[in-house]
Amino acid sequence: MDYIPHSKEDIRYILDVLGLESMDELFLDIPNSLKLNRELDIPEGITEIELVRILKEIASTNITSDRFLWFLGGGCYRHFVPQALNEISHRQEFYTSYTPYQAELSQGTLQALFEFQTLLCDLLRMDVTNDSMYDGATASAEAMFMACDITKRSRVLVARSLHPEYRMVLKTYAEPRGIEIIEIPYDKVSGMLDIGSIEEFIQSSACIIFQNPNFFGIIENPELFEPLVHKTGALLIPVIVEPFSLALIKPPGEYGADIACGDLQSFGLGMRFGGPSAGFLATKIDYIRRLPGRIVGMTNDMEGKRAYAFVLQTREQHIRRASATSNICSNEALCAIKVAIYLSLIGEEGLKDIALTCYQLANTVRKATGSYFSGLTFNELLIPLNTSSKDVRDVLRERGILVLDISKWYPEFKDTILATFTEMNKEDEVNRFIEEIRPYVRKFSV
Amino acid sequence: MVPEDLKYTDTHEWIKIEGDYGIVGVTQYGFEKLGDIVYVELPEVGAKVKQGEAFGVIESVKAAVDLISPVSGIVEEVNESAKKSPESLPNDPYGESWLIKVKIENPTEIEKLLSDKAYEELIEE
């Protein structure tokens, strides 16, 4: 993006119009502790060639996934992004239109979003999805609102094994609405949801929100608690953070999920320092009017030709005015389109192949290192250590290997690390990983 | 001209008082403003409604708006045929197209509603 400088006069003029003394007043809402509170460490009045040199030097200290053996996951996954995806998604018809305001003029965009919805419904085996959400965390929060609205209840159960940052977003959304969140623990042995706790609290709760596979990479068995949840009139809400899992494990629609939500970063969006991503929100046909955002439908135009239109957007501000209950109509159209292109490029077989590779790599390592939990592993593995997580993480980093220390979110895991495996990890990398971690593993099998 | 025997809200609902009960619908003017109706969502029998608060949603091709209850009370009956064929609602706004029947909790609330004349003035503005 181009940098458009303002002269001192420009700045003074804008501040006068706004009735402000200084630029700092524009940022009063930001807590001081988050501000830099000093000038950037770049000399003034240098030439462009000098500036580029300095910036490149600073940028070279970034850790990039190409220069390390990368076993980081925990909600942001390193999958391959084919060049064809960029070629197609960078077409100006997709790339330059922020969101289709004159929707019906943008038939190509609408068709791509329609395909997105169709692909997602196929993967999830759910009746309907909207045309995307901002990310998995906000999609979970919207799912929580839907559940409270549908059940007219204001207490929700949230798994401790749900991504900690997702839980923070849920908390942020819940508080102003007076929604009470009860944390459901994981079983200490299997790492799966503690069913006894669900049983204890599900009565008069709106829903249970859980991640599958969960934050520890353990595959849940929702069929074990689905009857228990539905018996009380509560809703079953799985959150899928690594959507490649859908190729191998039972999809939400087949175990009675009422709402399914999650993140699509894995599907061609890349890591990009953590965003932008896209989220999804799918539900049963009965709840279609409770979906926030927009739904694209296929219809016929006046001449009887196939055409696409926004067919339902029942909660949005431009439809419901003052009584709107949602305002996400700009959504993540471009990222959603990229997801549709990505899934079309890899196809059903590609999806399965990649998912299987992830699964096999993680489970090969599991055989060697053991797993903290007895539950089944998809592509992330919590490895028990004989020493502190931080120490092992730091030692491995010095040797060019990156793993995730989750003890900052889970103090109970101060001697474990989370390692994630994708199709980007070559077999010799994985072997090297096993060799390097071997001395620190608590119970080394094989 | 709007029917004289009804009371009105400024959000274009009407109520017909029959003893302890009130029958609620949307005015002809309300339907005209909405355009073609495609969907109506109504409460269950036994649900509580409150004066000035939403008891349902009505959707047209161009808008979705809350239905506001003229009185507080308990829903005694719901017009099932209104849910089944919402498109024909505007044909008979003060008759067949009633939406819910409410057991009125507090009759003094009725005094806050608009008379036919006051409502007529409102929509002429």
Coordinates of C-alpha atoms in Angstrom, one line a residue:
Chain A
M1 CA 0.0 0.0 0.0
D2 CA 1.3 3.5 -0.8
Y3 CA 2.3 5.8 2.0
I4 CA 0.6 9.2 1.6
P5 CA 2.5 11.7 3.8
H6 CA 0.7 14.7 5.4
S7 CA 2.5 18.0 5.7
K8 CA 2.5 19.9 9.0
E9 CA -0.1 22.2 7.6
D10 CA -2.3 19.3 6.6
I11 CA -2.1 17.9 10.1
R12 CA -2.8 21.2 11.7
Y13 CA -5.8 21.8 9.5
I14 CA -7.3 18.3 10.2
L15 CA -6.8 18.8 14.0
D16 CA -8.5 22.2 13.8
V17 CA -11.5 20.7 12.1
L18 CA -11.7 18.0 14.7
G19 CA -11.2 20.4 17.5
L20 CA -8.1 18.6 18.8
E21 CA -4.8 20.0 20.2
S22 CA -2.5 17.2 19.1
M23 CA -2.4 13.8 17.3
D24 CA -2.1 12.0 20.6
E25 CA -5.6 13.0 21.5
L26 CA -6.8 10.7 18.6
F27 CA -5.4 7.7 20.5
L28 CA -6.8 8.5 24.0
D29 CA -8.8 5.3 23.9
I30 CA -5.7 3.1 23.6
P31 CA -4.3 2.2 27.0
N32 CA -0.9 3.9 27.6
S33 CA 0.7 0.6 28.4
L34 CA 0.1 -0.5 24.8
K35 CA 1.6 2.6 23.2
L36 CA 5.2 2.8 22.1
N37 CA 5.5 6.2 23.8
R38 CA 8.6 7.2 21.9
E39 CA 9.6 8.0 18.3
L40 CA 10.5 5.1 16.0
D41 CA 14.1 4.2 16.1
I42 CA 14.7 5.5 12.6
P43 CA 16.8 8.7 12.0
E44 CA 15.0 11.7 10.4
G45 CA 15.9 13.1 7.1
I46 CA 17.6 10.0 5.6
T47 CA 17.5 9.0 2.0
E48 CA 15.2 6.3 0.6
I49 CA 18.2 4.0 -0.1
E50 CA 19.3 4.4 3.6
L51 CA 15.8 3.8 4.9
V52 CA 15.3 0.6 2.8
R53 CA 18.6 -0.7 4.2
I54 CA 17.6 -0.1 7.8
L55 CA 14.2 -1.6 7.4
K56 CA 15.5 -4.7 5.7
E57 CA 17.9 -5.1 8.5
I58 CA 15.1 -4.9 11.0
A59 CA 12.9 -7.2 8.9
S60 CA 15.7 -9.8 8.8
T61 CA 15.3 -10.5 12.5
N62 CA 11.8 -11.8 11.9
I63 CA 11.5 -15.6 12.3
T64 CA 10.0 -16.9 9.1
S65 CA 8.7 -20.4 8.5
D66 CA 11.1 -21.0 5.7
R67 CA 14.2 -20.7 7.9
F68 CA 13.1 -22.9 10.8
L69 CA 11.8 -26.4 11.3
W70 CA 8.2 -25.2 12.0
F71 CA 6.0 -27.2 14.3
L72 CA 3.9 -24.4 15.5
G73 CA 0.1 -24.6 15.3
G74 CA -2.3 -23.8 18.0
G75 CA -4.9 -22.1 15.8
C76 CA -2.7 -20.9 12.9
Y77 CA -1.5 -23.6 10.6
R78 CA 1.2 -23.7 8.0
H79 CA -0.2 -25.3 4.9
F80 CA 0.9 -25.0 1.3
V81 CA -0.7 -22.1 -0.7
P82 CA -0.6 -23.0 -4.4
Q83 CA 0.4 -20.3 -6.8
A84 CA -2.7 -20.9 -8.9
L85 CA -4.8 -19.7 -5.9
N86 CA -3.1 -16.2 -6.0
E87 CA -3.4 -16.1 -9.8
I88 CA -7.1 -16.6 -9.6
S89 CA -7.9 -14.6 -6.5
H90 CA -5.9 -11.7 -7.6
R91 CA -8.2 -11.1 -10.6
Q92 CA -9.3 -7.6 -10.2
E93 CA -13.0 -8.6 -10.2
F94 CA -12.4 -10.4 -6.9
Y95 CA -9.5 -8.4 -5.5
T96 CA -10.5 -4.8 -5.8
S97 CA -14.1 -5.0 -4.7
Y98 CA -14.1 -4.8 -0.9
T99 CA -17.6 -6.2 -0.6
P100 CA -20.4 -6.3 -3.2
Y101 CA -22.5 -3.3 -2.2
Q102 CA -24.3 -3.4 -5.6
A103 CA -24.6 -7.0 -5.0
E104 CA -26.5 -8.2 -8.0
L105 CA -24.1 -6.4 -10.4
S106 CA -21.3 -8.6 -9.0
Q107 CA -22.5 -11.9 -10.3
G108 CA -19.0 -13.4 -10.2
T109 CA -18.4 -12.5 -6.6
L110 CA -21.9 -13.8 -5.6
Q111 CA -21.3 -17.1 -7.5
A112 CA -17.9 -17.6 -5.8
L113 CA -19.5 -17.0 -2.4
F114 CA -22.4 -19.3 -3.3
E115 CA -19.7 -22.0 -4.1
F116 CA -18.1 -21.2 -0.8
Q117 CA -21.3 -21.9 1.0
T118 CA -21.9 -25.1 -0.9
L119 CA -18.4 -26.4 -0.3
L120 CA -18.7 -25.6 3.5
C121 CA -22.1 -27.3 3.8
D122 CA -20.6 -30.4 2.0
L123 CA -17.7 -30.5 4.3
L124 CA -19.7 -29.9 7.5
R125 CA -22.8 -31.8 6.4
M126 CA -24.8 -28.9 7.7
D127 CA -27.9 -27.5 6.0
V128 CA -26.8 -23.8 5.6
T129 CA -23.9 -21.5 6.1
N130 CA -23.7 -17.8 5.7
D131 CA -21.1 -16.3 3.3
S132 CA -18.3 -16.1 6.0
M133 CA -17.4 -14.5 9.3
Y134 CA -14.3 -12.6 10.4
D135 CA -12.6 -15.6 12.0
G136 CA -13.2 -18.6 14.1
A137 CA -13.2 -16.7 17.4
T138 CA -15.9 -14.2 16.4
A139 CA -17.8 -17.0 14.7
S140 CA -17.9 -18.8 18.0
A141 CA -19.2 -15.7 19.7
E142 CA -22.0 -15.3 17.2
A143 CA -22.8 -19.0 17.6
M144 CA -23.1 -18.3 21.4
F145 CA -25.5 -15.4 20.7
M146 CA -27.6 -17.6 18.4
A147 CA -27.9 -20.3 21.0
C148 CA -29.0 -17.8 23.7
D149 CA -31.5 -16.3 21.3
I150 CA -32.9 -19.7 20.2
T151 CA -33.1 -21.2 23.7
K152 CA -34.0 -18.0 25.5
R153 CA -31.3 -19.0 28.0
S154 CA -28.3 -17.0 29.1
R155 CA -25.8 -19.5 30.5
V156 CA -23.3 -21.2 28.2
L157 CA -20.9 -24.0 28.7
V158 CA -17.5 -23.5 27.2
A159 CA -14.8 -26.2 27.1
R160 CA -11.5 -25.4 28.7
S161 CA -10.0 -27.3 25.8
L162 CA -11.3 -24.6 23.4
H163 CA -8.5 -22.3 22.1
P164 CA -7.7 -19.8 24.9
E165 CA -7.9 -16.8 22.7
Y166 CA -11.3 -17.9 21.4
R167 CA -12.4 -18.1 25.1
M168 CA -11.2 -14.6 25.6
V169 CA -13.3 -13.4 22.7
L170 CA -16.3 -15.3 24.0
K171 CA -15.9 -13.6 27.4
T172 CA -15.6 -10.2 25.8
Y173 CA -18.9 -10.8 23.9
A174 CA -20.7 -12.4 26.8
E175 CA -20.2 -9.8 29.5
P176 CA -22.2 -6.8 28.1
R177 CA -25.1 -9.2 27.3
G178 CA -25.2 -10.7 30.8
I179 CA -24.3 -14.1 29.5
E180 CA -22.8 -16.4 32.1
I181 CA -19.9 -18.7 31.0
I182 CA -19.2 -21.9 32.8
E183 CA -15.9 -23.7 32.0
I184 CA -16.1 -27.4 31.3
P185 CA -12.9 -29.2 32.2
Y186 CA -11.1 -31.8 30.1
D187 CA -10.7 -35.4 31.3
K188 CA -7.2 -35.6 32.9
V189 CA -6.5 -39.0 31.2
S190 CA -8.0 -38.8 27.8
G191 CA -7.9 -35.0 27.2
M192 CA -11.5 -35.2 25.9
L193 CA -14.4 -33.3 27.4
D194 CA -15.3 -34.3 31.0
I195 CA -18.8 -35.6 30.4
G196 CA -19.7 -35.6 34.1
S197 CA -19.3 -31.8 34.2
I198 CA -21.5 -31.4 31.1
E199 CA -24.1 -33.5 32.8
E200 CA -23.9 -31.3 35.9
F201 CA -24.3 -28.0 34.2
I202 CA -26.2 -28.5 30.9
Q203 CA -29.6 -28.2 32.5
S204 CA -30.9 -24.6 31.8
S205 CA -27.8 -23.8 29.7
A206 CA -28.1 -22.6 26.2
C207 CA -25.4 -24.6 24.7
I208 CA -22.0 -26.3 24.9
I209 CA -19.2 -24.8 22.9
F210 CA -16.2 -27.1 22.3
Q211 CA -13.3 -27.4 19.9
N212 CA -12.9 -30.6 17.8
P213 CA -10.1 -31.7 17.6
N214 CA -9.5 -29.7 20.7
F215 CA -6.7 -27.3 21.5
F216 CA -4.5 -30.2 22.6
G217 CA -5.1 -31.9 19.3
I218 CA -7.3 -34.6 20.8
I219 CA -10.3 -35.8 18.7
E220 CA -13.5 -35.5 20.7
N221 CA -16.4 -38.0 20.5
P222 CA -19.5 -35.8 20.6
E223 CA -21.8 -38.8 20.1
L224 CA -21.1 -39.6 23.8
F225 CA -22.7 -36.4 25.1
E226 CA -25.0 -35.3 22.2
P227 CA -28.1 -37.1 23.7
L228 CA -27.4 -35.5 27.1
V229 CA -27.2 -32.0 25.6
H230 CA -30.3 -32.3 23.4
K231 CA -32.4 -33.9 26.2
T232 CA -32.2 -30.6 28.1
G233 CA -33.0 -28.5 25.0
A234 CA -29.5 -27.1 24.8
L235 CA -27.5 -26.8 21.6
L236 CA -24.4 -28.6 20.5
I237 CA -21.8 -26.3 19.0
P238 CA -18.5 -27.7 17.8
V239 CA -15.7 -25.2 16.9
I240 CA -13.4 -26.4 14.1
V241 CA -10.1 -24.6 14.2
E242 CA -8.2 -27.0 11.9
P243 CA -10.7 -27.7 9.1
F244 CA -8.5 -30.3 7.5
S245 CA -9.7 -32.5 10.3
L246 CA -13.1 -32.6 8.5
A247 CA -11.6 -34.8 5.9
L248 CA -11.0 -37.6 8.4
I249 CA -13.2 -37.3 11.4
K250 CA -17.0 -37.3 11.5
P251 CA -18.4 -33.9 10.4
P252 CA -20.7 -31.9 12.7
G253 CA -23.9 -32.5 10.8
E254 CA -23.4 -36.3 11.4
Y255 CA -23.3 -36.0 15.1
G256 CA -26.2 -33.7 15.6
A257 CA -24.5 -30.3 15.8
D258 CA -27.0 -27.5 15.9
I259 CA -24.5 -24.8 15.0
A260 CA -21.0 -25.4 13.6
C261 CA -18.4 -22.7 13.5
G262 CA -14.7 -22.3 13.0
D263 CA -11.7 -20.9 11.2
L264 CA -10.6 -21.3 7.6
Q265 CA -7.1 -20.1 7.7
S266 CA -5.8 -23.6 6.8
F267 CA -7.6 -23.4 3.5
G268 CA -5.2 -21.4 1.4
L269 CA -5.1 -18.2 3.4
G270 CA -1.5 -18.6 4.7
M271 CA -0.2 -17.5 8.1
R272 CA 0.5 -13.9 7.3
F273 CA 1.5 -12.9 10.9
G274 CA -1.9 -14.1 12.1
G275 CA -4.4 -12.7 9.6
P276 CA -6.6 -11.9 7.9
S277 CA -8.5 -15.2 8.2
A278 CA -12.1 -16.1 7.5
G279 CA -14.6 -17.8 9.8
F280 CA -17.6 -19.9 9.1
L281 CA -21.0 -20.3 10.8
A282 CA -23.3 -23.1 9.7
T283 CA -26.6 -24.3 11.2
K284 CA -29.7 -26.3 10.7
I285 CA -32.4 -25.0 8.3
D286 CA -34.7 -24.3 11.3
Y287 CA -32.3 -21.6 12.5
I288 CA -31.5 -20.0 9.2
R289 CA -33.1 -16.7 10.2
R290 CA -30.9 -16.6 13.3
L291 CA -27.7 -16.5 11.2
P292 CA -25.9 -13.2 11.2
G293 CA -24.4 -11.9 7.9
R294 CA -25.6 -12.7 4.5
I295 CA -26.6 -15.8 2.5
V296 CA -26.2 -16.0 -1.2
G297 CA -28.8 -18.0 -3.2
M298 CA -29.2 -19.2 -6.7
T299 CA -32.2 -18.1 -8.7
N300 CA -33.4 -17.1 -12.2
D301 CA -33.3 -13.6 -13.6
M302 CA -36.1 -12.0 -15.6
E303 CA -35.0 -13.9 -18.7
G304 CA -35.0 -17.2 -16.9
K305 CA -31.2 -17.3 -16.8
R306 CA -29.3 -18.5 -13.8
A307 CA -28.5 -15.7 -11.4
Y308 CA -27.2 -15.2 -7.8
A309 CA -28.6 -12.8 -5.2
F310 CA -28.3 -12.2 -1.5
V311 CA -31.5 -14.1 -0.5
L312 CA -31.4 -13.8 3.3
Q313 CA -29.8 -11.3 5.7
T314 CA -32.5 -11.1 8.3
R315 CA -30.4 -9.7 11.2
E316 CA -28.4 -7.0 9.4
Q317 CA -28.6 -3.3 9.9
H318 CA -29.6 -2.4 6.3
I319 CA -32.6 -4.8 6.6
R320 CA -33.7 -4.4 10.2
R321 CA -32.7 -0.8 10.8
A322 CA -32.8 0.1 14.5
S323 CA -33.7 -3.4 15.6
A324 CA -30.7 -5.0 13.8
T325 CA -28.9 -7.6 15.9
S326 CA -25.9 -7.9 13.7
N327 CA -23.6 -5.7 11.7
I328 CA -21.1 -7.9 9.8
C329 CA -22.4 -7.4 6.3
S330 CA -19.0 -6.7 4.9
N331 CA -17.6 -10.0 6.2
E332 CA -14.5 -11.6 4.7
A333 CA -15.6 -11.9 1.1
L334 CA -12.1 -12.1 -0.5
C335 CA -10.8 -14.6 2.0
A336 CA -14.0 -16.7 1.6
I337 CA -13.5 -16.6 -2.2
K338 CA -9.9 -17.8 -1.7
V339 CA -11.2 -20.7 0.4
A340 CA -13.6 -21.7 -2.3
I341 CA -10.8 -21.5 -4.9
Y342 CA -8.4 -23.4 -2.7
L343 CA -10.9 -26.2 -2.1
S344 CA -11.7 -26.4 -5.8
L345 CA -8.0 -26.6 -6.6
I346 CA -7.1 -29.4 -4.2
G347 CA -10.4 -31.3 -4.6
E348 CA -11.8 -34.0 -2.5
E349 CA -8.8 -36.3 -2.9
G350 CA -6.3 -33.6 -2.2
L351 CA -8.1 -32.6 0.9
K352 CA -8.0 -36.2 2.1
D353 CA -4.4 -36.7 1.1
I354 CA -3.3 -33.6 3.0
A355 CA -5.3 -34.5 6.1
L356 CA -3.9 -38.0 6.1
T357 CA -0.4 -36.7 5.8
C358 CA -0.9 -34.4 8.8
Y359 CA -2.4 -37.2 10.8
Q360 CA 0.3 -39.7 9.9
L361 CA 3.2 -37.4 10.7
A362 CA 1.7 -36.5 14.1
N363 CA 1.0 -40.1 14.9
T364 CA 4.4 -41.3 13.9
V365 CA 5.9 -38.8 16.3
R366 CA 3.4 -39.8 18.9
K367 CA 4.7 -43.4 18.7
A368 CA 8.1 -42.2 19.5
T369 CA 7.5 -39.5 22.1
G370 CA 4.2 -40.6 23.6
S371 CA 1.3 -38.3 24.2
Y372 CA 0.3 -36.4 27.4
F373 CA -3.3 -37.6 26.8
S374 CA -4.7 -41.0 25.8
G375 CA -7.2 -39.6 23.4
L376 CA -6.8 -39.8 19.6
T377 CA -4.4 -37.4 17.9
F378 CA -5.2 -35.6 14.6
N379 CA -2.3 -33.3 13.7
E380 CA -1.3 -31.7 17.0
L381 CA 0.5 -33.4 19.8
L382 CA 1.0 -32.5 23.4
I383 CA 4.3 -34.1 24.4
P384 CA 5.1 -34.7 28.1
L385 CA 8.6 -33.5 29.1
N386 CA 11.0 -34.2 31.9
T387 CA 11.7 -30.5 32.3
S388 CA 10.1 -27.1 31.8
S389 CA 8.3 -26.2 28.6
K390 CA 10.0 -22.9 28.4
D391 CA 13.5 -24.4 28.6
V392 CA 12.8 -27.0 25.9
R393 CA 11.2 -24.4 23.7
D394 CA 14.2 -22.1 24.0
V395 CA 16.8 -24.9 23.5
L396 CA 15.0 -26.1 20.4
R397 CA 14.6 -22.6 19.0
E398 CA 18.4 -22.2 19.2
R399 CA 18.7 -25.3 17.1
G400 CA 16.2 -23.9 14.6
I401 CA 13.2 -25.9 15.7
L402 CA 10.0 -24.1 16.8
V403 CA 7.4 -25.6 19.1
L404 CA 4.6 -24.1 21.2
D405 CA 4.8 -23.6 24.9
I406 CA 1.1 -23.5 26.1
S407 CA 1.9 -22.9 29.8
K408 CA 1.1 -19.2 29.5
W409 CA -2.6 -20.2 28.9
Y410 CA -2.5 -23.4 30.8
P411 CA -0.3 -23.2 33.9
E412 CA -1.0 -27.0 34.4
F413 CA 1.1 -27.7 31.3
K414 CA 4.4 -26.3 32.4
D415 CA 6.3 -29.4 31.4
T416 CA 4.7 -30.2 28.0
I417 CA 5.0 -28.7 24.5
L418 CA 2.5 -28.7 21.7
A419 CA 3.9 -29.7 18.3
T420 CA 1.9 -29.5 15.1
F421 CA 2.5 -31.4 11.8
T422 CA 1.3 -30.5 8.3
E423 CA 2.1 -31.5 4.8
M424 CA 4.8 -28.8 4.8
N425 CA 7.0 -30.9 7.2
K426 CA 9.2 -33.2 5.3
E427 CA 9.9 -36.7 6.7
D428 CA 13.5 -36.0 7.5
E429 CA 12.4 -32.8 9.4
V430 CA 10.1 -35.0 11.5
N431 CA 12.9 -37.5 12.1
R432 CA 15.2 -34.7 13.2
F433 CA 12.5 -33.4 15.5
I434 CA 12.2 -36.8 17.2
E435 CA 16.0 -37.0 17.7
E436 CA 16.2 -33.5 19.1
I437 CA 13.3 -33.8 21.5
R438 CA 14.3 -37.3 22.6
P439 CA 16.4 -36.3 25.7
Y440 CA 13.6 -34.1 27.1
V441 CA 10.7 -36.6 26.7
R442 CA 9.3 -37.9 29.9
K443 CA 8.5 -41.4 28.8
F444 CA 10.3 -42.2 25.6
S445 CA 8.8 -45.2 23.9
V446 CA 10.3 -47.1 20.9
Chain B
M1 CA -60.1 5.5 7.3
V2 CA -59.0 3.0 10.0
P3 CA -61.6 1.0 12.0
E4 CA -63.0 2.9 14.9
D5 CA -63.3 0.0 17.4
L6 CA -59.6 -0.7 17.5
K7 CA -56.6 0.8 19.4
Y8 CA -53.3 1.4 17.7
T9 CA -49.6 1.7 18.3
D10 CA -47.2 4.2 16.6
T11 CA -45.4 1.1 15.2
H12 CA -48.5 0.2 13.2
E13 CA -50.0 -2.6 15.2
W14 CA -53.7 -2.7 16.2
I15 CA -55.5 -4.4 19.0
K16 CA -59.2 -5.3 19.4
I17 CA -60.2 -5.5 23.0
E18 CA -62.7 -8.3 23.8
G19 CA -63.2 -8.4 27.6
D20 CA -60.0 -9.7 29.2
Y21 CA -58.5 -10.5 25.8
G22 CA -56.9 -8.5 23.0
I23 CA -56.5 -9.6 19.4
V24 CA -53.4 -8.1 17.7
G25 CA -52.5 -7.5 14.1
V26 CA -50.7 -5.1 11.7
T27 CA -52.5 -2.1 10.2
Q28 CA -53.2 -1.7 6.5
Y29 CA -50.8 1.2 6.4
G30 CA -48.2 -1.0 8.1
F31 CA -48.5 -3.6 5.3
E32 CA -48.4 -1.0 2.6
K33 CA -45.2 0.4 4.0
L34 CA -43.6 -3.1 4.2
G35 CA -44.5 -4.3 0.7
D36 CA -44.7 -8.0 -0.2
I37 CA -44.6 -10.1 3.0
V38 CA -42.5 -13.3 2.9
Y39 CA -42.2 -14.4 6.5
V40 CA -43.7 -13.9 9.9
E41 CA -42.4 -15.2 13.2
L42 CA -44.8 -15.4 16.0
P43 CA -44.5 -16.5 19.7
E44 CA -45.7 -19.8 21.1
V45 CA -49.0 -20.1 22.9
G46 CA -48.2 -19.4 26.6
A47 CA -45.4 -17.0 25.9
K48 CA -45.3 -13.7 27.8
V49 CA -45.5 -10.5 25.9
K50 CA -44.8 -7.0 27.1
Q51 CA -46.2 -3.7 26.1
G52 CA -43.7 -1.9 23.8
E53 CA -41.5 -5.0 23.3
A54 CA -41.1 -7.3 20.3
F55 CA -43.3 -10.4 20.2
G56 CA -42.3 -11.4 16.7
V57 CA -40.8 -10.5 13.4
I58 CA -42.4 -9.7 10.1
E59 CA -40.3 -9.9 6.9
S60 CA -41.0 -8.4 3.5
V61 CA -38.8 -8.4 0.4
K62 CA -37.2 -5.2 1.5
A63 CA -37.2 -5.2 5.4
A64 CA -37.5 -7.3 8.5
V65 CA -39.1 -5.5 11.4
D66 CA -40.1 -6.4 15.0
L67 CA -43.8 -6.7 15.8
I68 CA -44.4 -4.7 18.9
S69 CA -47.0 -5.8 21.5
P70 CA -49.6 -3.1 22.3
V71 CA -50.2 -4.7 25.8
S72 CA -48.6 -7.0 28.3
G73 CA -50.0 -10.5 28.9
I74 CA -49.9 -14.1 28.0
V75 CA -50.3 -15.4 24.4
E76 CA -53.6 -17.4 24.3
E77 CA -53.8 -18.1 20.6
V78 CA -51.6 -17.8 17.5
N79 CA -52.8 -17.4 13.9
E80 CA -51.2 -20.5 12.4
S81 CA -52.5 -19.7 8.9
A82 CA -50.7 -16.3 9.0
K83 CA -47.4 -18.3 9.5
K84 CA -48.2 -20.7 6.7
S85 CA -49.2 -18.1 4.1
P86 CA -47.6 -14.7 5.0
E87 CA -48.0 -13.4 1.5
S88 CA -51.8 -13.1 1.9
L89 CA -51.6 -11.2 5.2
P90 CA -52.1 -7.7 3.6
N91 CA -55.4 -8.9 2.0
D92 CA -57.4 -8.6 5.2
P93 CA -55.4 -6.7 7.8
Y94 CA -58.2 -6.2 10.4
G95 CA -59.8 -9.6 9.9
E96 CA -58.3 -12.9 8.8
S97 CA -54.8 -11.5 9.2
W98 CA -54.8 -11.2 13.0
L99 CA -51.6 -12.5 14.5
I100 CA -52.0 -13.3 18.2
K101 CA -54.6 -13.2 20.9
V102 CA -53.4 -12.0 24.3
K103 CA -54.8 -12.4 27.8
I104 CA -54.4 -8.8 29.0
E105 CA -52.5 -8.5 32.2
N106 CA -53.0 -4.8 33.0
P107 CA -56.0 -3.1 31.4
T108 CA -54.7 0.4 32.3
E109 CA -52.0 -0.1 29.7
I110 CA -54.8 0.3 27.0
E111 CA -55.1 4.0 27.9
K112 CA -51.6 4.5 26.6
L113 CA -52.6 3.3 23.1
L114 CA -53.7 5.6 20.2
S115 CA -57.3 6.1 19.3
D116 CA -58.4 5.6 15.7
K117 CA -58.3 9.4 15.2
A118 CA -54.9 9.8 16.7
Y119 CA -53.5 7.0 14.6
E120 CA -55.0 8.4 11.5
E121 CA -53.4 11.8 12.2
L122 CA -50.1 9.9 12.7
I123 CA -50.1 8.2 9.3
E124 CA -51.2 11.4 7.5
E125 CA -48.2 13.2 8.7

